[in-house]
XYZ file of C-alpha atoms in Angstrom:
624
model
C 83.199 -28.838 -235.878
C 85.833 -26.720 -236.240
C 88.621 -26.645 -239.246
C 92.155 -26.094 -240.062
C 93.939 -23.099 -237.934
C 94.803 -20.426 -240.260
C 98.088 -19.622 -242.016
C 98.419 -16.626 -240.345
C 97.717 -17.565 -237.014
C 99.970 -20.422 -237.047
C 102.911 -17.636 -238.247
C 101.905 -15.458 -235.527
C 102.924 -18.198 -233.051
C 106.130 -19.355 -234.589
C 107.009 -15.655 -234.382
C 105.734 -15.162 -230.994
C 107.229 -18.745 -229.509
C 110.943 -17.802 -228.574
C 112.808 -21.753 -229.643
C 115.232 -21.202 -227.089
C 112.613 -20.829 -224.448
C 110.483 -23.915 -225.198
C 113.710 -25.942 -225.709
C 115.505 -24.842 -223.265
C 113.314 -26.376 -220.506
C 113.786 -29.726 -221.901
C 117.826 -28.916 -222.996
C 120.433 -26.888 -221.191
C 121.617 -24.452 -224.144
C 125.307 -22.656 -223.709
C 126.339 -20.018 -226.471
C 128.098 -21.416 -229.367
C 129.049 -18.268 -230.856
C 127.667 -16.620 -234.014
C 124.196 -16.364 -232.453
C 123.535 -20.295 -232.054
C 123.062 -22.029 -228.584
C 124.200 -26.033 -228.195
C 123.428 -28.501 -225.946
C 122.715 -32.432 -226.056
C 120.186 -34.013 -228.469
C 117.362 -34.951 -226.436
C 116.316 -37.383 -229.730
C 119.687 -39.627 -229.615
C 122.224 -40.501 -227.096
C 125.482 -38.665 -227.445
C 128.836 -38.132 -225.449
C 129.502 -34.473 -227.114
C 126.897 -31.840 -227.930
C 125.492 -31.820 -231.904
C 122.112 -30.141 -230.615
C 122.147 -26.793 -232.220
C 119.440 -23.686 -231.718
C 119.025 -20.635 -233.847
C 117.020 -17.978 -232.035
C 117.090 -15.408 -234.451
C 116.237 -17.879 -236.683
C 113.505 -19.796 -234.946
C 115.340 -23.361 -235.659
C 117.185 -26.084 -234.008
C 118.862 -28.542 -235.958
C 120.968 -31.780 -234.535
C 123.877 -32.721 -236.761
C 124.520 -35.888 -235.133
C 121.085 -38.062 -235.984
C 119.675 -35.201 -238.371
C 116.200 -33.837 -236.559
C 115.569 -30.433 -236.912
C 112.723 -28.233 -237.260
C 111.228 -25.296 -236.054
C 109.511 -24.721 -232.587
C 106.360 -26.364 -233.573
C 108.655 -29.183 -234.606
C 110.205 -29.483 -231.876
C 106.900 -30.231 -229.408
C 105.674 -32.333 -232.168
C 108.873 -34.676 -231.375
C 109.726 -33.910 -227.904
C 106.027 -34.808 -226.725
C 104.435 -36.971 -229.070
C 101.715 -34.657 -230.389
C 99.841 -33.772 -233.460
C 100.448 -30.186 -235.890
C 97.757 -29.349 -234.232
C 97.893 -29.678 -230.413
C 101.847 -27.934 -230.331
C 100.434 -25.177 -231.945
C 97.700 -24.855 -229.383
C 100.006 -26.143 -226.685
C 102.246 -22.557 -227.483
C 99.080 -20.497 -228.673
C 97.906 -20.439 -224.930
C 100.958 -20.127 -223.675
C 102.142 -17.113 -225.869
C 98.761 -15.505 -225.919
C 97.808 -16.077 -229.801
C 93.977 -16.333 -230.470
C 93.506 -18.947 -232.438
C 91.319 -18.702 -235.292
C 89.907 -21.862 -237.704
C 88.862 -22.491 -241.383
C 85.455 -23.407 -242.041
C 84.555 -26.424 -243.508
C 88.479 -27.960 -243.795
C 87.693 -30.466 -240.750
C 90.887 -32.484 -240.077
C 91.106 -36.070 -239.268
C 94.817 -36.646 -237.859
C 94.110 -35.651 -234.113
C 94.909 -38.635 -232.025
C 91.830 -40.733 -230.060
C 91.308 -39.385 -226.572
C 91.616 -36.049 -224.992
C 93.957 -33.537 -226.028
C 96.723 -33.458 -223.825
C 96.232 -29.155 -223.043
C 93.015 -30.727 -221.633
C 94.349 -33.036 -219.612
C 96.771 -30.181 -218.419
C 94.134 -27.703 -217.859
C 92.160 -30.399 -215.426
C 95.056 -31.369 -213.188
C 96.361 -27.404 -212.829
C 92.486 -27.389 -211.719
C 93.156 -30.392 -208.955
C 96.327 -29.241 -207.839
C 95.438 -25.546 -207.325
C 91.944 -27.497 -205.082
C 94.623 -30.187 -203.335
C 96.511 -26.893 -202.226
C 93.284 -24.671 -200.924
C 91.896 -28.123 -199.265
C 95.012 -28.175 -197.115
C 94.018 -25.231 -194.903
C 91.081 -26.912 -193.944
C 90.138 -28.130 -190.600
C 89.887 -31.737 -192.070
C 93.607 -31.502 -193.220
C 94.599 -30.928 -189.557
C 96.741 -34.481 -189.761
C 98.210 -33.789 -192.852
C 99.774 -30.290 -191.644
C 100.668 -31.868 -188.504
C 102.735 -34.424 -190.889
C 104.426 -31.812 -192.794
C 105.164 -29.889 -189.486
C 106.623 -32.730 -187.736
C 109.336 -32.944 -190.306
C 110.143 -29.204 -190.423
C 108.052 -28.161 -193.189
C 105.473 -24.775 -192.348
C 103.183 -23.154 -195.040
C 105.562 -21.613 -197.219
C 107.033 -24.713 -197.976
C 104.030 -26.256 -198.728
C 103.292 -23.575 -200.953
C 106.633 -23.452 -202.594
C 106.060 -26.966 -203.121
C 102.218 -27.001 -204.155
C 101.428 -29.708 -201.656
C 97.838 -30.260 -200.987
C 95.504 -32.416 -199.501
C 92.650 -34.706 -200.790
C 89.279 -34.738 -198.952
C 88.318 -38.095 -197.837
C 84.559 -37.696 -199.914
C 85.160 -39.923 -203.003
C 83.799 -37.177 -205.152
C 84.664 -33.887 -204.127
C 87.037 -32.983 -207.053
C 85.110 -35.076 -209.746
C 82.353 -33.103 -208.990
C 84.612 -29.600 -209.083
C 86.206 -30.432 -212.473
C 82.137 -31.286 -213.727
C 81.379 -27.384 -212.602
C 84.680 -26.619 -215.329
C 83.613 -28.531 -217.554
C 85.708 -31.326 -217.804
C 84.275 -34.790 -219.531
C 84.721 -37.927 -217.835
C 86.628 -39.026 -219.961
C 89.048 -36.319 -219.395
C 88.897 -37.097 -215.432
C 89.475 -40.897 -216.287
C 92.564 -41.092 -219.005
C 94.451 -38.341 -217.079
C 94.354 -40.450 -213.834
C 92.302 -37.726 -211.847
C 89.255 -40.238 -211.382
C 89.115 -43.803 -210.751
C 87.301 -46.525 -213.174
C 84.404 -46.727 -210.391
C 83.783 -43.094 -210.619
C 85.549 -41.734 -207.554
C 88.217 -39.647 -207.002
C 91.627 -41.533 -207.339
C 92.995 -39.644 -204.149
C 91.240 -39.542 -200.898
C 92.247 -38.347 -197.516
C 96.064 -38.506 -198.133
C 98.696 -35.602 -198.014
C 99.001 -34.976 -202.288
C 102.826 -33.780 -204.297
C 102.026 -32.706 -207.347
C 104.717 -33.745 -209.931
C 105.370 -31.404 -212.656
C 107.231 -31.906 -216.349
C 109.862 -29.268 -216.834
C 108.409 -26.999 -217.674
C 106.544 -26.541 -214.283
C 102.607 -28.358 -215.881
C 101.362 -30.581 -213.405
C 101.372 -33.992 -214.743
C 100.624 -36.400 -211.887
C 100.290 -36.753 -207.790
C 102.187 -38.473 -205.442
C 99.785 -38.960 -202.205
C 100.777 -40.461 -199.062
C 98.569 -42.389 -196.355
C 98.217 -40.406 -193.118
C 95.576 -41.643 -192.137
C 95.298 -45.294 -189.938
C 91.754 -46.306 -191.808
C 92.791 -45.622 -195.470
C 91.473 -48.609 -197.118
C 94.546 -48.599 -199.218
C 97.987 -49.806 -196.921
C 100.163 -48.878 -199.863
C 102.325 -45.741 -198.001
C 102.458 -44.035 -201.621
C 100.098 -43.931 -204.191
C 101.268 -42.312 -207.647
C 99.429 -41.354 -210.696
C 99.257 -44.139 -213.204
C 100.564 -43.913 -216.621
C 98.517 -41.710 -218.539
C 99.447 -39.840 -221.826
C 101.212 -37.245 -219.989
C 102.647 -38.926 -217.240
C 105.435 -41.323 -218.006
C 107.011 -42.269 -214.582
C 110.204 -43.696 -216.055
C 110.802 -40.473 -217.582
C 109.315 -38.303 -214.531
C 111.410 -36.729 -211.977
C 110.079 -34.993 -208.890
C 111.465 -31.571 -208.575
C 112.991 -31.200 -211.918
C 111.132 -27.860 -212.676
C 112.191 -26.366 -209.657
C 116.043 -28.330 -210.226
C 116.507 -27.909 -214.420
C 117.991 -24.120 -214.130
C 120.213 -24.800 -211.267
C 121.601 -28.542 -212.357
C 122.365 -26.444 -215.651
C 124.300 -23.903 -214.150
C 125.781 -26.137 -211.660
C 126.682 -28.789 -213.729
C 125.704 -31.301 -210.864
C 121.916 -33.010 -209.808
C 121.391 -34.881 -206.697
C 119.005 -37.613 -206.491
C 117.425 -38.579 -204.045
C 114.578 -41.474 -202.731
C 111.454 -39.250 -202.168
C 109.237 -36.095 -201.915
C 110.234 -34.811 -198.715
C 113.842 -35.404 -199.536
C 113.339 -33.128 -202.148
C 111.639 -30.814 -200.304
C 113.898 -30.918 -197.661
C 117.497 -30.910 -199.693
C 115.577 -27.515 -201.638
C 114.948 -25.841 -198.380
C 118.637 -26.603 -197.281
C 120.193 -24.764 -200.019
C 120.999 -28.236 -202.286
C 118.448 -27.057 -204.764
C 119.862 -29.451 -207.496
C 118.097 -32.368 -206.128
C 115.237 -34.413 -207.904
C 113.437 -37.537 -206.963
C 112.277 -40.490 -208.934
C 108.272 -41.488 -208.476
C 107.508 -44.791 -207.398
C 109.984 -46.370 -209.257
C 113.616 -47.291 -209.420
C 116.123 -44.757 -211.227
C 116.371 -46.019 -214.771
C 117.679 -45.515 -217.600
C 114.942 -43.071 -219.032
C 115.774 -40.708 -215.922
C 119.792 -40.791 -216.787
C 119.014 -39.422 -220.269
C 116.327 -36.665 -219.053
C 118.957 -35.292 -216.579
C 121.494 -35.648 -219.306
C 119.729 -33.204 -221.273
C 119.582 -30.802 -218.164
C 123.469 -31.930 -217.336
C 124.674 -30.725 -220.246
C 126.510 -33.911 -219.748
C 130.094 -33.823 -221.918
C 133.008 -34.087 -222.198
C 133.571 -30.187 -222.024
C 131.043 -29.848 -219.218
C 131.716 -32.767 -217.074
C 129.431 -32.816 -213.752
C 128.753 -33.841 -211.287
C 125.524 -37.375 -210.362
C 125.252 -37.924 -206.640
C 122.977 -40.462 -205.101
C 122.122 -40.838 -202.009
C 121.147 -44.087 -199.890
C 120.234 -45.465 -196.792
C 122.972 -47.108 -195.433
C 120.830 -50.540 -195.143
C 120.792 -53.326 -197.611
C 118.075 -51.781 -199.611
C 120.648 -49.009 -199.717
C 123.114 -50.922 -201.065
C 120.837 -53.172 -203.393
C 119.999 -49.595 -205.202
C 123.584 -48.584 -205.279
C 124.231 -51.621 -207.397
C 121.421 -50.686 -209.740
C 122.852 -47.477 -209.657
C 126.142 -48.783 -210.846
C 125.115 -50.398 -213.497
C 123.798 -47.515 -215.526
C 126.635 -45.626 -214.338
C 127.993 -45.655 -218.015
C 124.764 -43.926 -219.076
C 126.543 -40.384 -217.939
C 129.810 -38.812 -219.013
C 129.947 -37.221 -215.846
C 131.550 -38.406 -212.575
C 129.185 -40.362 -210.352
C 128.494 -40.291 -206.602
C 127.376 -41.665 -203.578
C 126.543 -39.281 -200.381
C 125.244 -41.589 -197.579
C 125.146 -40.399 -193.869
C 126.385 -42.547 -191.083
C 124.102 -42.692 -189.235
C 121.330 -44.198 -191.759
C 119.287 -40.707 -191.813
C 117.783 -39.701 -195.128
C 118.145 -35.517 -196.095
C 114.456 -35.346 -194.054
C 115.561 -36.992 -191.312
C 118.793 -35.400 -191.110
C 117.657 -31.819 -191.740
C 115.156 -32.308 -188.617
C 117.917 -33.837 -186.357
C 120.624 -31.895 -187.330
C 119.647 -28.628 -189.348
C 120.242 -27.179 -192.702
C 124.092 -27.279 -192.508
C 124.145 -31.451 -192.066
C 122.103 -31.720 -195.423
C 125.003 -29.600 -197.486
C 127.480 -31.492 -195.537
C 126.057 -35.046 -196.397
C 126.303 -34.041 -200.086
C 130.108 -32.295 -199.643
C 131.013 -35.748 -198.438
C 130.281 -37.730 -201.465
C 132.039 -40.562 -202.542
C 132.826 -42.268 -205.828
C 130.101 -44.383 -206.760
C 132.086 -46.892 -208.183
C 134.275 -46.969 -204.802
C 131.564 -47.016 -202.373
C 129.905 -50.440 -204.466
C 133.010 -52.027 -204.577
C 133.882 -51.594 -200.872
C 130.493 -53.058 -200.242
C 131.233 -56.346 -202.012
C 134.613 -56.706 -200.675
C 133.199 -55.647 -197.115
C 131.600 -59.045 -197.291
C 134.538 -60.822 -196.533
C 136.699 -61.898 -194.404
C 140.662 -60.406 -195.662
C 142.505 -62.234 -193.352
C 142.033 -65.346 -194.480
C 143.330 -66.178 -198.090
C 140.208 -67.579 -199.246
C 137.723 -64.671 -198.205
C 140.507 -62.552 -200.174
C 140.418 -64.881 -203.287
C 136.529 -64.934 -203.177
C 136.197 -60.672 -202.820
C 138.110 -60.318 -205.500
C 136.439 -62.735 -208.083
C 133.233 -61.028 -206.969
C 134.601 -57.658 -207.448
C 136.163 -58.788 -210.757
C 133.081 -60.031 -211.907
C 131.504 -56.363 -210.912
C 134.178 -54.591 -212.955
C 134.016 -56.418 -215.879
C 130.481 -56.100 -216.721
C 130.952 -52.159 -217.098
C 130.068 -51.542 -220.488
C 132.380 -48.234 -220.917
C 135.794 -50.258 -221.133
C 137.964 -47.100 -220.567
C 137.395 -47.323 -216.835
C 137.872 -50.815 -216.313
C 141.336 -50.155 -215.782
C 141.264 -47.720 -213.082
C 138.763 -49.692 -211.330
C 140.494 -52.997 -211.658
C 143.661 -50.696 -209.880
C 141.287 -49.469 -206.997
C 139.678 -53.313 -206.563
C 143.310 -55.038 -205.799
C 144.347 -52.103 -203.573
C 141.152 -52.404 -201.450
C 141.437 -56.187 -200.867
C 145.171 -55.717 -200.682
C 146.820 -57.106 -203.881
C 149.162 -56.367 -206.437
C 147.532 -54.240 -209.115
C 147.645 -56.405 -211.613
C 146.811 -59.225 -209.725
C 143.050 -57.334 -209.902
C 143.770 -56.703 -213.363
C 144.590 -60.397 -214.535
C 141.277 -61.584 -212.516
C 139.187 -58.986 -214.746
C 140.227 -59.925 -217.402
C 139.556 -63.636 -216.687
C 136.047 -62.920 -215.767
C 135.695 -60.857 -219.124
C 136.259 -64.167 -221.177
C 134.134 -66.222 -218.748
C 130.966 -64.092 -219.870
C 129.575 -63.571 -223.282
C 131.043 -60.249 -224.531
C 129.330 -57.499 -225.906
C 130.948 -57.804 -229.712
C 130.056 -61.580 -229.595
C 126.470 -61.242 -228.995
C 126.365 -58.315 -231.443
C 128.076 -60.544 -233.923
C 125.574 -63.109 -233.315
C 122.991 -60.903 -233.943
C 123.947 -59.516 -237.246
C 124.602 -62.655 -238.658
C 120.220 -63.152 -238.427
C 120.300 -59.907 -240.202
C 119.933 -59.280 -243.801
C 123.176 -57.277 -245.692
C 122.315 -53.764 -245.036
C 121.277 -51.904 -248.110
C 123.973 -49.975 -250.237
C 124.859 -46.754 -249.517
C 123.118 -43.753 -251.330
C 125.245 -42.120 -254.493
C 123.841 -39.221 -253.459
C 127.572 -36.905 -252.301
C 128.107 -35.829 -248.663
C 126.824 -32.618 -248.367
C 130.482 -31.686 -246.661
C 132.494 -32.205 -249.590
C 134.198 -29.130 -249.936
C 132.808 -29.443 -253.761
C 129.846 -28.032 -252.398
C 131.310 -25.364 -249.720
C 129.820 -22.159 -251.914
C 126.481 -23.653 -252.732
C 125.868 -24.737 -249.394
C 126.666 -21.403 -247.844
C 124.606 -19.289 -250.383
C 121.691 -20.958 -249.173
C 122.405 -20.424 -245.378
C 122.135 -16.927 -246.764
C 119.470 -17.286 -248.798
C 117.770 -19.042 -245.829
C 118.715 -16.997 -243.396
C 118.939 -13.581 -244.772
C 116.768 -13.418 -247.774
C 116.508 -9.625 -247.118
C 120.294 -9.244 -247.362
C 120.689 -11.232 -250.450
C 117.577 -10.211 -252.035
C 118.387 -9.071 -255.641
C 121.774 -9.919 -255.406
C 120.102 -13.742 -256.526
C 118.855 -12.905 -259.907
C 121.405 -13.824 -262.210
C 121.112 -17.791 -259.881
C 119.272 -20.568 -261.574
C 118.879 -23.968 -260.540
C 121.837 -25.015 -262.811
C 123.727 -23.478 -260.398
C 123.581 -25.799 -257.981
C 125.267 -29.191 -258.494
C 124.395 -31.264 -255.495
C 121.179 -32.893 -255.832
C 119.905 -32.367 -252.465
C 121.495 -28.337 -252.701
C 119.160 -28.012 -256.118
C 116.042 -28.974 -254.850
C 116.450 -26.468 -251.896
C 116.937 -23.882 -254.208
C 113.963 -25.133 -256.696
C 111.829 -24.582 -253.331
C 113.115 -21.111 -252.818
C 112.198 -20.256 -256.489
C 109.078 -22.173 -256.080
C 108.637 -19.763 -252.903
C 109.154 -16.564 -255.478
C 113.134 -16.499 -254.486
C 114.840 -14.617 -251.896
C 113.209 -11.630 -251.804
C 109.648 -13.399 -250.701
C 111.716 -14.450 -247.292
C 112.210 -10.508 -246.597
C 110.641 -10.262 -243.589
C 109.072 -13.579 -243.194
C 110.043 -15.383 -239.590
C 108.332 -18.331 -240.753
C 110.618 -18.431 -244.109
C 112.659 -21.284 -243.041
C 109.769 -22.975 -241.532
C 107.885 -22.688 -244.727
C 110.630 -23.939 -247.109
C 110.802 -26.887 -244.719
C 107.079 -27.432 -244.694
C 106.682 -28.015 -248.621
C 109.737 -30.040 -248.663
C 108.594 -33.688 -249.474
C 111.923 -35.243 -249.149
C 113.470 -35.879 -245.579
C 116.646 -35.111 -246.626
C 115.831 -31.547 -247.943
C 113.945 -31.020 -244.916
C 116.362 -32.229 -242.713
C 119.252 -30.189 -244.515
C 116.559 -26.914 -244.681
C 116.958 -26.930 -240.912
C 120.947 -27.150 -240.444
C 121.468 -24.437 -243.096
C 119.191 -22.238 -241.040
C 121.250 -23.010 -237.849
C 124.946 -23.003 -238.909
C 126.269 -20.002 -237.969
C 127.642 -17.724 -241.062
C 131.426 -17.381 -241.009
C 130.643 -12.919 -240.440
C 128.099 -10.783 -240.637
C 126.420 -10.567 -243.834
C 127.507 -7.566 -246.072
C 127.110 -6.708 -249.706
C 130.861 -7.542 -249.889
C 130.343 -11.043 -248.212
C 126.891 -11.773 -250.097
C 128.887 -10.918 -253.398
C 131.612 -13.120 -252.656
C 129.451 -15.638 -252.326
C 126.966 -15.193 -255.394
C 129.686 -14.275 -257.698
C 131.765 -17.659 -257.150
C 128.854 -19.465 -257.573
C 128.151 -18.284 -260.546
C 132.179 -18.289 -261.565
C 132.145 -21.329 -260.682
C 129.168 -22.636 -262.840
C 130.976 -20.465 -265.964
C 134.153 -22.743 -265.241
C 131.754 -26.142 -265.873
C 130.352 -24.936 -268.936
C 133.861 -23.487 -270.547
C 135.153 -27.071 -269.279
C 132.116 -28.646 -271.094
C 132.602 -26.631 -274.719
C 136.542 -27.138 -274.487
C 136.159 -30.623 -274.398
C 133.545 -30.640 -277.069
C 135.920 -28.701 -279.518
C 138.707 -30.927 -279.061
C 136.105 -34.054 -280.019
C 134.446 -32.222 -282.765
C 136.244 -31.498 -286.517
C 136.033 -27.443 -287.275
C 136.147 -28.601 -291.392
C 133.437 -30.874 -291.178
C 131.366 -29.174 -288.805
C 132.658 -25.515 -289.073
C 129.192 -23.433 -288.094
C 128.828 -25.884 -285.156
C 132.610 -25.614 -284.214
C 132.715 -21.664 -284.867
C 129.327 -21.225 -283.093
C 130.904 -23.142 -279.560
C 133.872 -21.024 -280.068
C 131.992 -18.013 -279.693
C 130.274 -19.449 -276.645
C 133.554 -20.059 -275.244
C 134.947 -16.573 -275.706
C 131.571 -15.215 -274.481
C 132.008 -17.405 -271.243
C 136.008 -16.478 -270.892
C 135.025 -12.889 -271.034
C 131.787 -13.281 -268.878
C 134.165 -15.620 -265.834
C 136.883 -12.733 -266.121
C 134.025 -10.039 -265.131
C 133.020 -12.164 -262.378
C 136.681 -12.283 -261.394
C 137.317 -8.688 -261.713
C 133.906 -8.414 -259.339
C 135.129 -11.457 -256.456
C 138.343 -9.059 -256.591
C 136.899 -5.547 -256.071
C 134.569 -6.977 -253.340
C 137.809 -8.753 -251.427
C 139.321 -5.180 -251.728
């Protein structure tokens, strides 16, 4: 059984895996200046980006909830695997041979197939789905797609395939790879009885974002499938997590990025057919309603602040299934900081249906015609009644009042309290009073928080441990970003620093694992000198703090004048404590009684006058 991967092969990866890449297709990154890219934490929900990425030096770092890391990190978090599999994960996809320690067998993989595994077997089914459609028993299935407009270049743009209706056709293809049953089981592939899961139905592969296919969606086309459901998806399975999938996002993520907007629509030839129509920011949910798990994966794609406020569009039927999912829509509508829409066409046609009927030009048009989300639900409640009479008017507006005040972000209440009482035909604040009202008839949020926390024990004091920001702490903190970043640069310049040197607790035991490392000079060189520091950290907070000083950009370019600066103030600076130290010592201690201990601190203190004025002099001629 094989061991531990070797050092050197696991450097070789971090070196070769670019962390803007692999992060960027599960974050949209935008320049930040100074070499760093930001974009929002795809760890913690946040209004303004704290999501920060050093390519140069192979880090990201999030100074809202404090994760950080390197690129192996990163997959360890983002995906929920072991050391292990994210280094194999970006071994084969970065072409690094992998080599393994003999005899140092680890325990710490996870029960089950590895997820590259589970990978590797569905690229195998969906590259067979897509050969089988060209076959002559596939005949209904293209006849399907070319009904609604689709030829073969869409099908191949799209990877659509088709399933043969044997039971065991690709069970016994993914046998000739290789693949264990188990394998063919846990990723969904095979059924429990041993048969294929998919069988004479017209197959969507659904890929993560960073195009791996994950999962199927199949769909009945034939009148003698034993199974009526219309759509049959992929169970959950380790690596397919439908409130958290979205078809089309690896063919959307670059384009919703740059467009600041993603349309979402109700299924797979919707996608296919707003893609082909030049809306190529649309995704689809799979099998499921659109939840809150999908608002924060588009989020991350969004690049959803308050700088870069979008654009969400739904569409809907215009039925009351429509309108039922427009309601569940507005509900979550709070989980974006961008605007939110609804596109629905008049005359009930989804994007399919309307790019057959009425071409490519209808499809852009249906999404040009959006509507405020929040608009379109409330004119549907208020629709419901009859505003002639005084009652129906009384009765649309405590419905619609009820509506508004359940929105958790209280900032629009307002504005949609305004648009409520215009659309029913009342005074303003009229609407507003009857918000308001139906705000105190429900439970608010504060109350049942409050009720909450008073079940709660007190929460724990807070640390003693100084905020790292104090301004205290300004010159030891950047030191280290260079000493982190550009050992090379600062090299020898750090041999006069000792751990003394460093007052902040957290700020010391960084630097006792650079000396611990050899110093500076044993980064030179190193792209995995960050990573390493970080690795034989054993506290969270010097791990977590490791990763921000390698990501903060540097206030310039790093010369000898600017590494001075910063080496000779911190050691000025620790000069200043010690003459503070002896001066207050001499004024407590009697120079008759204990003259050689007195005259021996006085010496000291002219030593460290003398030595502070040098490093003076030196601060000077490098500001010159």
């Amino acid at each position: 059984m094989a061991g531990r991967i070797r050092e050197d092969d696991i450097s070789l990866v971090r070196e070769k895996a670019r962390i803007d890449e692999v992060i960027g297709q599960y974050v949209t990154l935008r320049n930040a200046g100074g070499g760093s890219q930001k974009g929002l934490c795809p760890f913690h929900d946040e209004k303004s980006p704290s999501f920060n990425v050093n390519p140069a030096r192979g880090f990201f770092h999030c100074f809202g909830c404090s994760e950080g890391g390197d690129v192996i990190t990163f997959l360890m978090k983002i995906d929920g695997l072991t050391f292990g599999e994210a280094v194999e994960r970006l071994a084969d996809k970065y072409g690094v041979q992998l080599r393994r320690e003999e005899g140092d067998i680890r325990e710490d993989r996870p029960k089950g197939p590895p997820r590259r595994r589970l990978i590797e077997a569905h690229q195998v089914a969906q590259t067979f789905y897509a050969e089988q459609l060209a076959t002559a028993d596939a005949l209904v299935a293209r006849q399907f797609l070319g009904e609604r407009g689709f030829d073969q270049g869409a099908a191949e743009h799209f990877g659509v395939g088709f399933a043969p209706r044997s039971g065991d056709a690709l069970k016994n293809l993914l046998r000739q790879k290789g693949f264990t049953n188990e394998e063919m089981t846990v990723g969904g592939l095979v059924g429990p009885s041993g048969y294929d899961r998919f069988r004479g139905r017209l197959l969507w592969p659904i890929r993560d974002a960073s195009g791996d296919t994950i999962g199927f969606g199949a769909r009945r086309i034939f009148d003698d499938d034993r199974i009526d459901a219309k759509y049959l998806n992929t169970s959950e399975t380790p690596i397919y997590k439908k409130s958290q999938v979205l078809y089309g996002i690896d063919l959307a993520r670059r384009e919703i990025g740059r467009q600041s907007r993603a349309v979402i629509v109700e299924g797979y030839t919707d996608v296919m057919a707003c893609h082909l129509a030049g809306v190529t920011t649309a995704v689809a949910t799979c099998g499921t309603a659109f939840g809150e798990d999908h608002s924060r994966v588009l989020r991350r794609f969004l690049n959803d602040h308050e700088e870069f406020r979008g654009e969400v569009i739904f569409t809907f039927d215009g039925d009351a299934a429509g309108q039922k999912a427009a309601l569940r829509a507005f509900g979550g509508d709070q989980n974006f900081v961008s605007q939110t829409y609804v596109a629905v066409e008049p005359d009930g046609l989804d994007p399919c249906d309307l790019r057959i009927q009425k071409g490519d030009a209808a499809v852009r048009e249906l999404v040009a015609r959006r509507v405020p989300l929040y608009r379109f639900v409330l004119a549907n409640v208020v629709g419901k009644y009859d505003l002639d009479r005084a009652d129906g008017r009384i009765d649309a507006l405590r419905e619609g009042a009820r509506l508004v005040s359940s929105i958790r972000d209280k900032s629009k209440v307002d504005a949609f309290a305004r648009e409520l009482g215009g659309m029913i035909g009342l005074d303003p604040e009229e609407a507003r009073a009857e918000v308001r009202r139906a705000a105190h008839r429900r439970p608010s949020q504060d109350q049942r928080a409050g009720a909450t926390a008073t079940t709660q024990t007190e929460p724990p004091p807070r640390s003693a441990v100084p905020d790292l920001r104090d301004p205290r702490f300004a010159t030891e903190r950047e030191t280290l970003q260079l000493v982190i970043q550009h050992p090379m640069t600062i090299g020898r310049s750090t041999g006069d620093i000792g751990v003394n040197d460093f007052t902040h607790p957290t700020y010391r035991a960084v630097w006792e694992l650079v000396a611990a490392a050899g110093g500076p000079g044993a980064g030179a060189g190193d792209a995995g000198w960050a990573s390493r520091l970080r690795d034989a950290a054993t506290d969270p907070a010097v791990s977590s703090v490791i990763s921000a000083l390698a990501v903060e950009p540097l206030k310039k370019e790093p010369d000898a004048a600017y590494v001075g600066q910063h080496v000779f103030r911190l050691l000025e600076l620790t000069a200043a404590r010690r003459i503070a130290e002896i001066k207050s010592k001499l004024q407590r201690t009697n120079p008759v009684e204990h003259a050689e201990e007195f005259n021996k601190m006085f010496g000291e203190l002219a030593a460290l006058e003398a030595h502070r004025r040098a490093l003076r002099d030196r601060l000077a001629g490098g500001a010159s």
